[in-house]
């Protein structure tokens, strides 16, 4: 996993020492590399965007894949946590349309996908992800997480008008934007359900971005808009005859194989946790059948 964070605010709010504190608090999420950038997004109003990234290298281990990553053609920036399993297929489509790439990373594929399709790029991405992308043309932040919320992302708009986001709530507490105040409704939620129900968090004014949602924050207006971009399809098995059940088994097997095949995309060694149960054993067998078992570490 990696760690991402950022602050959009005045020069007094977005300072290097604060960004360093945030980066240090996320070190456990990405020990391989640290990246910090400050971008002037509106000199007339003294608005600066500070981006933080802690990297755990999985795809493209070179320095070329360093984050925060910049798209010189659009002026856009991105910090990204996760892995896009079908990034090679998307890259081929973009190359066919005339786009050129400087890295072999899935991060650059997201940047270029947004340049081509805008917010609709999310429908193309298959994987686990949380990212924040600065759109220079529209002067807005675009935050998104994957369909089932594997990678977390939290955000807050402070009283000063600054907007801050991060992979972890505690990193936000180093920003100077978030007040250290408990959210009473979160306590009620925890005592009622055993967990805090999203989008609430334990800190007042800090919210989590829910699965299959994206957020846009306009630097011009200060408005926050949250949109759901995907809903799971609900289907039923028609009939109870053996043909219907055989079709269901075959379909499930094809979907599972496809999912395992996508998860084998990596530039570092792969591993699998074996509990001795049916699920992990089945995954290990599929990995072997799909050619990923050679040198696979199991735990």
PDB file of C-alpha atoms in Angstrom:
ATOM      1  CA  UNK A   1       0.000   0.000   0.000  1.00  0.00           C
ATOM      2  CA  UNK A   2       0.977   3.633  -0.390  1.00  0.00           C
ATOM      3  CA  UNK A   3      -0.058   6.767   1.459  1.00  0.00           C
ATOM      4  CA  UNK A   4      -1.395   9.962  -0.097  1.00  0.00           C
ATOM      5  CA  UNK A   5      -2.370  13.355   1.278  1.00  0.00           C
ATOM      6  CA  UNK A   6      -2.795  16.964   0.262  1.00  0.00           C
ATOM      7  CA  UNK A   7      -3.841  20.458   1.287  1.00  0.00           C
ATOM      8  CA  UNK A   8      -5.391  23.144  -0.895  1.00  0.00           C
ATOM      9  CA  UNK A   9      -5.272  26.485   0.878  1.00  0.00           C
ATOM     10  CA  UNK A  10      -3.359  29.710   1.404  1.00  0.00           C
ATOM     11  CA  UNK A  11       0.424  29.988   1.505  1.00  0.00           C
ATOM     12  CA  UNK A  12       0.183  30.344   5.268  1.00  0.00           C
ATOM     13  CA  UNK A  13      -1.637  27.014   5.507  1.00  0.00           C
ATOM     14  CA  UNK A  14       0.319  25.013   2.928  1.00  0.00           C
ATOM     15  CA  UNK A  15       3.896  25.053   4.177  1.00  0.00           C
ATOM     16  CA  UNK A  16       6.729  22.564   3.683  1.00  0.00           C
ATOM     17  CA  UNK A  17       7.180  21.711   7.401  1.00  0.00           C
ATOM     18  CA  UNK A  18       3.478  20.785   7.647  1.00  0.00           C
ATOM     19  CA  UNK A  19       3.681  18.609   4.536  1.00  0.00           C
ATOM     20  CA  UNK A  20       6.786  16.925   5.973  1.00  0.00           C
ATOM     21  CA  UNK A  21       4.884  16.101   9.180  1.00  0.00           C
ATOM     22  CA  UNK A  22       2.064  14.574   7.169  1.00  0.00           C
ATOM     23  CA  UNK A  23       4.525  12.561   5.070  1.00  0.00           C
ATOM     24  CA  UNK A  24       6.307  11.263   8.173  1.00  0.00           C
ATOM     25  CA  UNK A  25       3.006  10.155   9.700  1.00  0.00           C
ATOM     26  CA  UNK A  26       2.356   8.050   6.573  1.00  0.00           C
ATOM     27  CA  UNK A  27       5.835   6.500   6.400  1.00  0.00           C
ATOM     28  CA  UNK A  28       4.584   3.047   7.458  1.00  0.00           C
ATOM     29  CA  UNK A  29       2.356   2.965   4.355  1.00  0.00           C
ATOM     30  CA  UNK A  30       5.200   3.593   1.910  1.00  0.00           C
ATOM     31  CA  UNK A  31       8.803   3.056   3.010  1.00  0.00           C
ATOM     32  CA  UNK A  32      10.303   2.975  -0.510  1.00  0.00           C
ATOM     33  CA  UNK A  33      10.021   6.641  -1.456  1.00  0.00           C
ATOM     34  CA  UNK A  34       8.680  10.031  -0.353  1.00  0.00           C
ATOM     35  CA  UNK A  35       7.412  12.783  -2.603  1.00  0.00           C
ATOM     36  CA  UNK A  36       6.243  16.306  -1.742  1.00  0.00           C
ATOM     37  CA  UNK A  37       5.185  19.001  -4.199  1.00  0.00           C
ATOM     38  CA  UNK A  38       3.734  22.499  -3.810  1.00  0.00           C
ATOM     39  CA  UNK A  39       1.857  23.976  -6.773  1.00  0.00           C
ATOM     40  CA  UNK A  40       0.641  27.550  -7.084  1.00  0.00           C
ATOM     41  CA  UNK A  41      -2.899  27.215  -8.444  1.00  0.00           C
ATOM     42  CA  UNK A  42      -4.009  30.856  -8.161  1.00  0.00           C
ATOM     43  CA  UNK A  43      -1.404  33.515  -7.450  1.00  0.00           C
ATOM     44  CA  UNK A  44      -3.956  36.328  -7.267  1.00  0.00           C
ATOM     45  CA  UNK A  45      -5.782  34.638  -4.381  1.00  0.00           C
ATOM     46  CA  UNK A  46      -2.684  33.069  -2.802  1.00  0.00           C
ATOM     47  CA  UNK A  47      -3.956  29.523  -3.292  1.00  0.00           C
ATOM     48  CA  UNK A  48      -1.435  26.690  -3.120  1.00  0.00           C
ATOM     49  CA  UNK A  49      -1.858  22.932  -3.479  1.00  0.00           C
ATOM     50  CA  UNK A  50       0.473  20.734  -1.460  1.00  0.00           C
ATOM     51  CA  UNK A  51       0.663  17.053  -2.404  1.00  0.00           C
ATOM     52  CA  UNK A  52       2.239  14.233  -0.399  1.00  0.00           C
ATOM     53  CA  UNK A  53       3.016  10.664  -1.442  1.00  0.00           C
ATOM     54  CA  UNK A  54       4.612   7.717   0.359  1.00  0.00           C
ATOM     55  CA  UNK A  55       5.417   4.896  -2.027  1.00  0.00           C
ATOM     56  CA  UNK A  56       5.398   1.127  -1.750  1.00  0.00           C
ATOM     57  CA  UNK A  57       6.738   0.111  -5.162  1.00  0.00           C
ATOM     58  CA  UNK A  58       4.675  -2.528  -6.989  1.00  0.00           C
ATOM     59  CA  UNK A  59       4.427  -1.404 -10.639  1.00  0.00           C
ATOM     60  CA  UNK A  60       7.400   0.237 -12.418  1.00  0.00           C
ATOM     61  CA  UNK A  61      10.043   0.311  -9.679  1.00  0.00           C
ATOM     62  CA  UNK A  62      12.053   3.050 -11.420  1.00  0.00           C
ATOM     63  CA  UNK A  63      12.383   6.685 -10.393  1.00  0.00           C
ATOM     64  CA  UNK A  64      10.352   7.607 -13.475  1.00  0.00           C
ATOM     65  CA  UNK A  65       7.211   6.463 -11.611  1.00  0.00           C
ATOM     66  CA  UNK A  66       7.897   8.850  -8.720  1.00  0.00           C
ATOM     67  CA  UNK A  67       4.883  10.650  -7.252  1.00  0.00           C
ATOM     68  CA  UNK A  68       3.358  13.199  -7.125  1.00  0.00           C
ATOM     69  CA  UNK A  69       3.237  12.768 -10.901  1.00  0.00           C
ATOM     70  CA  UNK A  70       2.746  15.612 -13.373  1.00  0.00           C
ATOM     71  CA  UNK A  71       1.198  15.591 -16.845  1.00  0.00           C
ATOM     72  CA  UNK A  72       3.058  18.347 -18.745  1.00  0.00           C
ATOM     73  CA  UNK A  73       0.480  18.393 -21.558  1.00  0.00           C
ATOM     74  CA  UNK A  74      -2.504  19.189 -19.310  1.00  0.00           C
ATOM     75  CA  UNK A  75      -0.782  20.591 -16.227  1.00  0.00           C
ATOM     76  CA  UNK A  76      -2.600  17.994 -14.095  1.00  0.00           C
ATOM     77  CA  UNK A  77      -1.066  16.344 -11.009  1.00  0.00           C
ATOM     78  CA  UNK A  78      -1.876  13.068  -9.249  1.00  0.00           C
ATOM     79  CA  UNK A  79      -1.124  11.136  -6.065  1.00  0.00           C
ATOM     80  CA  UNK A  80      -2.272   7.533  -6.207  1.00  0.00           C
ATOM     81  CA  UNK A  81      -2.530   4.608  -3.788  1.00  0.00           C
ATOM     82  CA  UNK A  82      -3.361   1.172  -5.151  1.00  0.00           C
ATOM     83  CA  UNK A  83      -3.004  -0.918  -8.270  1.00  0.00           C
ATOM     84  CA  UNK A  84      -4.857  -0.844 -11.596  1.00  0.00           C
ATOM     85  CA  UNK A  85      -4.945  -4.427 -12.823  1.00  0.00           C
ATOM     86  CA  UNK A  86      -5.974  -3.654 -16.402  1.00  0.00           C
ATOM     87  CA  UNK A  87      -3.678  -0.666 -16.905  1.00  0.00           C
ATOM     88  CA  UNK A  88      -1.825  -2.364 -19.773  1.00  0.00           C
ATOM     89  CA  UNK A  89      -5.041  -2.834 -21.747  1.00  0.00           C
ATOM     90  CA  UNK A  90      -6.052   0.805 -21.129  1.00  0.00           C
ATOM     91  CA  UNK A  91      -2.561   1.946 -22.086  1.00  0.00           C
ATOM     92  CA  UNK A  92      -2.812   0.119 -25.420  1.00  0.00           C
ATOM     93  CA  UNK A  93      -6.057   1.946 -26.212  1.00  0.00           C
ATOM     94  CA  UNK A  94      -4.507   5.302 -25.337  1.00  0.00           C
ATOM     95  CA  UNK A  95      -1.357   4.608 -27.352  1.00  0.00           C
ATOM     96  CA  UNK A  96      -3.603   3.726 -30.299  1.00  0.00           C
ATOM     97  CA  UNK A  97      -5.169   7.166 -29.932  1.00  0.00           C
ATOM     98  CA  UNK A  98      -1.773   8.821 -30.182  1.00  0.00           C
ATOM     99  CA  UNK A  99      -0.877   9.286 -26.507  1.00  0.00           C
ATOM    100  CA  UNK A 100       2.756   8.789 -25.496  1.00  0.00           C
ATOM    101  CA  UNK A 101       3.980   7.484 -22.156  1.00  0.00           C
ATOM    102  CA  UNK A 102       7.215   8.175 -20.300  1.00  0.00           C
ATOM    103  CA  UNK A 103       6.793   5.414 -17.684  1.00  0.00           C
ATOM    104  CA  UNK A 104       5.488   1.869 -17.391  1.00  0.00           C
ATOM    105  CA  UNK A 105       3.351   2.801 -14.380  1.00  0.00           C
ATOM    106  CA  UNK A 106      -0.380   2.527 -13.813  1.00  0.00           C
ATOM    107  CA  UNK A 107      -0.234   6.017 -12.270  1.00  0.00           C
ATOM    108  CA  UNK A 108       0.522   7.619 -15.628  1.00  0.00           C
ATOM    109  CA  UNK A 109      -2.295   5.594 -17.183  1.00  0.00           C
ATOM    110  CA  UNK A 110      -4.775   7.183 -14.735  1.00  0.00           C
ATOM    111  CA  UNK A 111      -3.441  10.668 -15.554  1.00  0.00           C
ATOM    112  CA  UNK A 112      -3.775  10.094 -19.293  1.00  0.00           C
ATOM    113  CA  UNK A 113      -7.168   8.387 -18.921  1.00  0.00           C
ATOM    114  CA  UNK A 114      -8.498  11.453 -17.120  1.00  0.00           C
ATOM    115  CA  UNK A 115      -7.111  13.716 -19.848  1.00  0.00           C
ATOM    116  CA  UNK A 116      -9.054  11.701 -22.439  1.00  0.00           C
ATOM    117  CA  UNK A 117     -12.274  10.681 -20.653  1.00  0.00           C
ATOM    118  CA  UNK A 118     -12.511  13.001 -17.637  1.00  0.00           C
ATOM    119  CA  UNK A 119     -14.454  11.608 -14.694  1.00  0.00           C
ATOM    120  CA  UNK A 120     -15.730   8.778 -16.919  1.00  0.00           C
ATOM    121  CA  UNK A 121     -12.243   7.264 -16.695  1.00  0.00           C
ATOM    122  CA  UNK A 122     -13.424   5.518 -13.518  1.00  0.00           C
ATOM    123  CA  UNK A 123     -15.585   3.176 -15.594  1.00  0.00           C
ATOM    124  CA  UNK A 124     -12.386   1.937 -17.306  1.00  0.00           C
ATOM    125  CA  UNK A 125     -10.374   1.207 -14.173  1.00  0.00           C
ATOM    126  CA  UNK A 126     -10.309  -2.250 -12.624  1.00  0.00           C
ATOM    127  CA  UNK A 127      -8.404  -2.499  -9.400  1.00  0.00           C
ATOM    128  CA  UNK A 128      -8.073  -1.192  -5.881  1.00  0.00           C
ATOM    129  CA  UNK A 129      -7.362   2.501  -5.704  1.00  0.00           C
ATOM    130  CA  UNK A 130      -7.643   5.826  -3.994  1.00  0.00           C
ATOM    131  CA  UNK A 131      -6.294   8.850  -5.804  1.00  0.00           C
ATOM    132  CA  UNK A 132      -6.433  12.620  -5.859  1.00  0.00           C
ATOM    133  CA  UNK A 133      -6.007  14.407  -9.169  1.00  0.00           C
ATOM    134  CA  UNK A 134      -5.635  18.152  -9.673  1.00  0.00           C
ATOM    135  CA  UNK A 135      -7.341  19.329 -12.862  1.00  0.00           C
ATOM    136  CA  UNK A 136      -5.446  22.468 -13.888  1.00  0.00           C
ATOM    137  CA  UNK A 137      -7.939  23.566 -16.557  1.00  0.00           C
ATOM    138  CA  UNK A 138     -11.002  23.457 -14.306  1.00  0.00           C
ATOM    139  CA  UNK A 139      -9.070  24.299 -11.127  1.00  0.00           C
ATOM    140  CA  UNK A 140     -10.576  21.468  -9.113  1.00  0.00           C
ATOM    141  CA  UNK A 141      -9.533  18.434  -7.115  1.00  0.00           C
ATOM    142  CA  UNK A 142     -10.896  15.068  -8.227  1.00  0.00           C
ATOM    143  CA  UNK A 143     -10.810  12.372  -5.528  1.00  0.00           C
ATOM    144  CA  UNK A 144     -11.957   8.792  -6.126  1.00  0.00           C
ATOM    145  CA  UNK A 145     -11.841   5.350  -4.540  1.00  0.00           C
ATOM    146  CA  UNK A 146     -12.493   1.884  -5.919  1.00  0.00           C
ATOM    147  CA  UNK A 147     -15.843   0.138  -6.190  1.00  0.00           C
ATOM    148  CA  UNK A 148     -15.704  -1.727  -2.864  1.00  0.00           C
ATOM    149  CA  UNK A 149     -13.609   0.737  -0.883  1.00  0.00           C
ATOM    150  CA  UNK A 150     -10.437  -1.317  -0.439  1.00  0.00           C
ATOM    151  CA  UNK A 151      -8.292   1.822  -0.361  1.00  0.00           C
ATOM    152  CA  UNK A 152      -9.487   4.504   2.095  1.00  0.00           C
ATOM    153  CA  UNK A 153      -9.587   8.252   1.623  1.00  0.00           C
ATOM    154  CA  UNK A 154     -10.643  10.903   4.157  1.00  0.00           C
ATOM    155  CA  UNK A 155     -11.291  14.603   3.683  1.00  0.00           C
ATOM    156  CA  UNK A 156     -12.145  17.781   5.576  1.00  0.00           C
ATOM    157  CA  UNK A 157     -12.890  21.401   4.740  1.00  0.00           C
ATOM    158  CA  UNK A 158     -11.610  23.597   7.537  1.00  0.00           C
ATOM    159  CA  UNK A 159     -13.041  26.836   8.843  1.00  0.00           C
ATOM    160  CA  UNK A 160     -10.248  28.738   7.071  1.00  0.00           C
ATOM    161  CA  UNK A 161     -11.544  27.424   3.744  1.00  0.00           C
ATOM    162  CA  UNK A 162      -8.642  25.026   3.285  1.00  0.00           C
ATOM    163  CA  UNK A 163      -9.415  21.545   1.944  1.00  0.00           C
ATOM    164  CA  UNK A 164      -7.362  18.586   3.140  1.00  0.00           C
ATOM    165  CA  UNK A 165      -7.385  14.859   2.339  1.00  0.00           C
ATOM    166  CA  UNK A 166      -5.385  11.784   3.298  1.00  0.00           C
ATOM    167  CA  UNK A 167      -5.269   7.989   3.389  1.00  0.00           C
ATOM    168  CA  UNK A 168      -5.498   8.136   7.200  1.00  0.00           C
ATOM    169  CA  UNK A 169      -7.384  10.322   9.639  1.00  0.00           C
ATOM    170  CA  UNK A 170      -4.397  10.763  11.940  1.00  0.00           C
ATOM    171  CA  UNK A 171      -2.374  12.271   9.086  1.00  0.00           C
ATOM    172  CA  UNK A 172      -5.042  14.984   8.771  1.00  0.00           C
ATOM    173  CA  UNK A 173      -4.444  15.964  12.383  1.00  0.00           C
ATOM    174  CA  UNK A 174      -0.943  17.141  11.408  1.00  0.00           C
ATOM    175  CA  UNK A 175      -2.329  19.512   8.761  1.00  0.00           C
ATOM    176  CA  UNK A 176      -3.360  22.312  11.113  1.00  0.00           C
ATOM    177  CA  UNK A 177      -6.717  22.382   9.322  1.00  0.00           C
ATOM    178  CA  UNK A 178      -8.545  19.741  11.372  1.00  0.00           C
ATOM    179  CA  UNK A 179      -9.696  20.483  14.911  1.00  0.00           C
ATOM    180  CA  UNK A 180      -9.068  17.688  17.437  1.00  0.00           C
ATOM    181  CA  UNK A 181     -12.723  17.317  18.378  1.00  0.00           C
ATOM    182  CA  UNK A 182     -14.677  14.079  18.795  1.00  0.00           C
ATOM    183  CA  UNK A 183     -17.808  13.547  16.670  1.00  0.00           C
ATOM    184  CA  UNK A 184     -20.657  12.504  19.044  1.00  0.00           C
ATOM    185  CA  UNK A 185     -22.640  10.857  16.236  1.00  0.00           C
ATOM    186  CA  UNK A 186     -19.652   8.606  15.514  1.00  0.00           C
ATOM    187  CA  UNK A 187     -19.697   7.373  19.104  1.00  0.00           C
ATOM    188  CA  UNK A 188     -23.419   6.588  18.785  1.00  0.00           C
ATOM    189  CA  UNK A 189     -22.706   4.761  15.541  1.00  0.00           C
ATOM    190  CA  UNK A 190     -19.906   2.708  17.087  1.00  0.00           C
ATOM    191  CA  UNK A 191     -21.933   1.722  20.150  1.00  0.00           C
ATOM    192  CA  UNK A 192     -24.962   0.845  18.008  1.00  0.00           C
ATOM    193  CA  UNK A 193     -23.295  -1.121  15.213  1.00  0.00           C
ATOM    194  CA  UNK A 194     -19.801  -2.012  16.465  1.00  0.00           C
ATOM    195  CA  UNK A 195     -18.197   0.214  13.827  1.00  0.00           C
ATOM    196  CA  UNK A 196     -18.454   3.817  12.699  1.00  0.00           C
ATOM    197  CA  UNK A 197     -20.754   4.051   9.709  1.00  0.00           C
ATOM    198  CA  UNK A 198     -19.351   5.955   6.720  1.00  0.00           C
ATOM    199  CA  UNK A 199     -19.101   8.764   5.888  1.00  0.00           C
ATOM    200  CA  UNK A 200     -18.677   9.607   9.584  1.00  0.00           C
ATOM    201  CA  UNK A 201     -15.318   9.329  11.347  1.00  0.00           C
ATOM    202  CA  UNK A 202     -14.391   9.762  14.994  1.00  0.00           C
ATOM    203  CA  UNK A 203     -13.156  13.324  14.278  1.00  0.00           C
ATOM    204  CA  UNK A 204     -15.730  16.075  13.813  1.00  0.00           C
ATOM    205  CA  UNK A 205     -15.701  17.531  10.301  1.00  0.00           C
ATOM    206  CA  UNK A 206     -13.659  14.660   8.844  1.00  0.00           C
ATOM    207  CA  UNK A 207     -15.502  12.328   6.471  1.00  0.00           C
ATOM    208  CA  UNK A 208     -14.631   9.183   4.554  1.00  0.00           C
ATOM    209  CA  UNK A 209     -15.229   8.855   0.843  1.00  0.00           C
ATOM    210  CA  UNK A 210     -17.583   5.908   0.445  1.00  0.00           C
ATOM    211  CA  UNK A 211     -16.957   2.976  -1.929  1.00  0.00           C
ATOM    212  CA  UNK A 212     -17.702   3.619  -5.619  1.00  0.00           C
ATOM    213  CA  UNK A 213     -17.842   7.383  -5.062  1.00  0.00           C
ATOM    214  CA  UNK A 214     -15.821  10.315  -6.297  1.00  0.00           C
ATOM    215  CA  UNK A 215     -15.531  13.849  -4.959  1.00  0.00           C
ATOM    216  CA  UNK A 216     -14.839  17.122  -6.709  1.00  0.00           C
ATOM    217  CA  UNK A 217     -13.687  20.216  -4.859  1.00  0.00           C
ATOM    218  CA  UNK A 218     -13.790  23.460  -6.810  1.00  0.00           C
ATOM    219  CA  UNK A 219     -11.024  25.902  -5.986  1.00  0.00           C
ATOM    220  CA  UNK A 220     -13.076  28.731  -7.518  1.00  0.00           C
ATOM    221  CA  UNK A 221     -16.341  28.226  -5.594  1.00  0.00           C
ATOM    222  CA  UNK A 222     -15.225  26.088  -2.657  1.00  0.00           C
ATOM    223  CA  UNK A 223     -18.075  23.648  -3.372  1.00  0.00           C
ATOM    224  CA  UNK A 224     -17.771  19.948  -2.585  1.00  0.00           C
ATOM    225  CA  UNK A 225     -19.750  17.480  -4.696  1.00  0.00           C
ATOM    226  CA  UNK A 226     -19.829  13.738  -3.999  1.00  0.00           C
ATOM    227  CA  UNK A 227     -21.136  11.371  -6.695  1.00  0.00           C
ATOM    228  CA  UNK A 228     -21.687   7.614  -6.823  1.00  0.00           C
ATOM    229  CA  UNK A 229     -20.226   6.262 -10.071  1.00  0.00           C
ATOM    230  CA  UNK A 230     -21.048   2.540  -9.799  1.00  0.00           C
ATOM    231  CA  UNK A 231     -23.742   0.273  -8.371  1.00  0.00           C
ATOM    232  CA  UNK A 232     -23.406  -3.534  -8.209  1.00  0.00           C
ATOM    233  CA  UNK A 233     -25.687  -5.464 -10.527  1.00  0.00           C
ATOM    234  CA  UNK A 234     -28.193  -7.633  -8.693  1.00  0.00           C
ATOM    235  CA  UNK A 235     -29.105 -10.835 -10.538  1.00  0.00           C
ATOM    236  CA  UNK A 236     -31.006 -13.981  -9.738  1.00  0.00           C
ATOM    237  CA  UNK A 237     -30.517 -17.560 -10.836  1.00  0.00           C
ATOM    238  CA  UNK A 238     -33.450 -18.372 -13.096  1.00  0.00           C
ATOM    239  CA  UNK A 239     -34.867 -21.824 -12.532  1.00  0.00           C
ATOM    240  CA  UNK A 240     -33.624 -24.734 -10.464  1.00  0.00           C
ATOM    241  CA  UNK A 241     -32.721 -27.195 -13.224  1.00  0.00           C
ATOM    242  CA  UNK A 242     -29.215 -28.596 -13.622  1.00  0.00           C
ATOM    243  CA  UNK A 243     -28.499 -26.482 -16.716  1.00  0.00           C
ATOM    244  CA  UNK A 244     -29.043 -23.253 -14.759  1.00  0.00           C
ATOM    245  CA  UNK A 245     -26.765 -24.406 -11.947  1.00  0.00           C
ATOM    246  CA  UNK A 246     -24.116 -25.576 -14.428  1.00  0.00           C
ATOM    247  CA  UNK A 247     -24.244 -22.199 -16.147  1.00  0.00           C
ATOM    248  CA  UNK A 248     -23.877 -20.450 -12.778  1.00  0.00           C
ATOM    249  CA  UNK A 249     -20.863 -22.592 -11.857  1.00  0.00           C
ATOM    250  CA  UNK A 250     -19.189 -21.991 -15.210  1.00  0.00           C
ATOM    251  CA  UNK A 251     -19.833 -18.263 -15.029  1.00  0.00           C
ATOM    252  CA  UNK A 252     -18.482 -18.037 -11.477  1.00  0.00           C
ATOM    253  CA  UNK A 253     -15.351 -19.956 -12.438  1.00  0.00           C
ATOM    254  CA  UNK A 254     -14.689 -17.668 -15.428  1.00  0.00           C
ATOM    255  CA  UNK A 255     -15.130 -14.527 -13.309  1.00  0.00           C
ATOM    256  CA  UNK A 256     -12.858 -15.883 -10.557  1.00  0.00           C
ATOM    257  CA  UNK A 257     -10.160 -16.841 -13.060  1.00  0.00           C
ATOM    258  CA  UNK A 258     -10.305 -13.404 -14.642  1.00  0.00           C
ATOM    259  CA  UNK A 259      -9.983 -11.723 -11.245  1.00  0.00           C
ATOM    260  CA  UNK A 260      -6.988 -13.900 -10.278  1.00  0.00           C
ATOM    261  CA  UNK A 261      -5.327 -13.270 -13.663  1.00  0.00           C
ATOM    262  CA  UNK A 262      -5.586  -9.516 -13.170  1.00  0.00           C
ATOM    263  CA  UNK A 263      -4.111  -9.780  -9.670  1.00  0.00           C
ATOM    264  CA  UNK A 264      -0.978 -11.450 -11.049  1.00  0.00           C
ATOM    265  CA  UNK A 265       0.141  -8.141 -12.606  1.00  0.00           C
ATOM    266  CA  UNK A 266       3.189  -7.087 -10.576  1.00  0.00           C
ATOM    267  CA  UNK A 267       6.826  -6.055 -10.924  1.00  0.00           C
ATOM    268  CA  UNK A 268       7.693  -7.572  -7.527  1.00  0.00           C
ATOM    269  CA  UNK A 269       7.375 -11.155  -6.183  1.00  0.00           C
ATOM    270  CA  UNK A 270       3.849 -12.349  -5.379  1.00  0.00           C
ATOM    271  CA  UNK A 271       2.589 -14.070  -2.243  1.00  0.00           C
ATOM    272  CA  UNK A 272      -0.594 -15.701  -0.995  1.00  0.00           C
ATOM    273  CA  UNK A 273      -1.972 -16.309   2.491  1.00  0.00           C
ATOM    274  CA  UNK A 274      -3.034 -19.951   2.978  1.00  0.00           C
ATOM    275  CA  UNK A 275      -5.522 -20.529   5.793  1.00  0.00           C
ATOM    276  CA  UNK A 276      -6.199 -24.158   4.849  1.00  0.00           C
ATOM    277  CA  UNK A 277      -9.755 -23.302   3.847  1.00  0.00           C
ATOM    278  CA  UNK A 278     -11.496 -23.681   0.508  1.00  0.00           C
ATOM    279  CA  UNK A 279     -11.127 -20.067  -0.650  1.00  0.00           C
ATOM    280  CA  UNK A 280      -7.368 -19.590  -0.257  1.00  0.00           C
ATOM    281  CA  UNK A 281      -6.648 -23.114  -1.538  1.00  0.00           C
ATOM    282  CA  UNK A 282      -8.797 -22.483  -4.623  1.00  0.00           C
ATOM    283  CA  UNK A 283      -6.954 -19.201  -5.272  1.00  0.00           C
ATOM    284  CA  UNK A 284      -3.570 -20.940  -4.982  1.00  0.00           C
ATOM    285  CA  UNK A 285      -4.664 -23.585  -7.503  1.00  0.00           C
ATOM    286  CA  UNK A 286      -5.907 -20.929  -9.932  1.00  0.00           C
ATOM    287  CA  UNK A 287      -2.657 -18.979  -9.591  1.00  0.00           C
ATOM    288  CA  UNK A 288      -0.737 -22.128 -10.486  1.00  0.00           C
ATOM    289  CA  UNK A 289      -3.032 -22.905 -13.434  1.00  0.00           C
ATOM    290  CA  UNK A 290      -2.639 -19.365 -14.771  1.00  0.00           C
ATOM    291  CA  UNK A 291       1.153 -19.549 -14.703  1.00  0.00           C
ATOM    292  CA  UNK A 292       1.756 -17.477 -11.607  1.00  0.00           C
ATOM    293  CA  UNK A 293       2.737 -20.362  -9.322  1.00  0.00           C
ATOM    294  CA  UNK A 294       6.396 -20.494 -10.277  1.00  0.00           C
ATOM    295  CA  UNK A 295       8.189 -18.954  -7.312  1.00  0.00           C
ATOM    296  CA  UNK A 296       4.963 -18.002  -5.544  1.00  0.00           C
ATOM    297  CA  UNK A 297       5.479 -17.500  -1.820  1.00  0.00           C
ATOM    298  CA  UNK A 298       2.773 -18.820   0.494  1.00  0.00           C
ATOM    299  CA  UNK A 299       2.307 -18.008   4.170  1.00  0.00           C
TER     300      UNK A 299
END
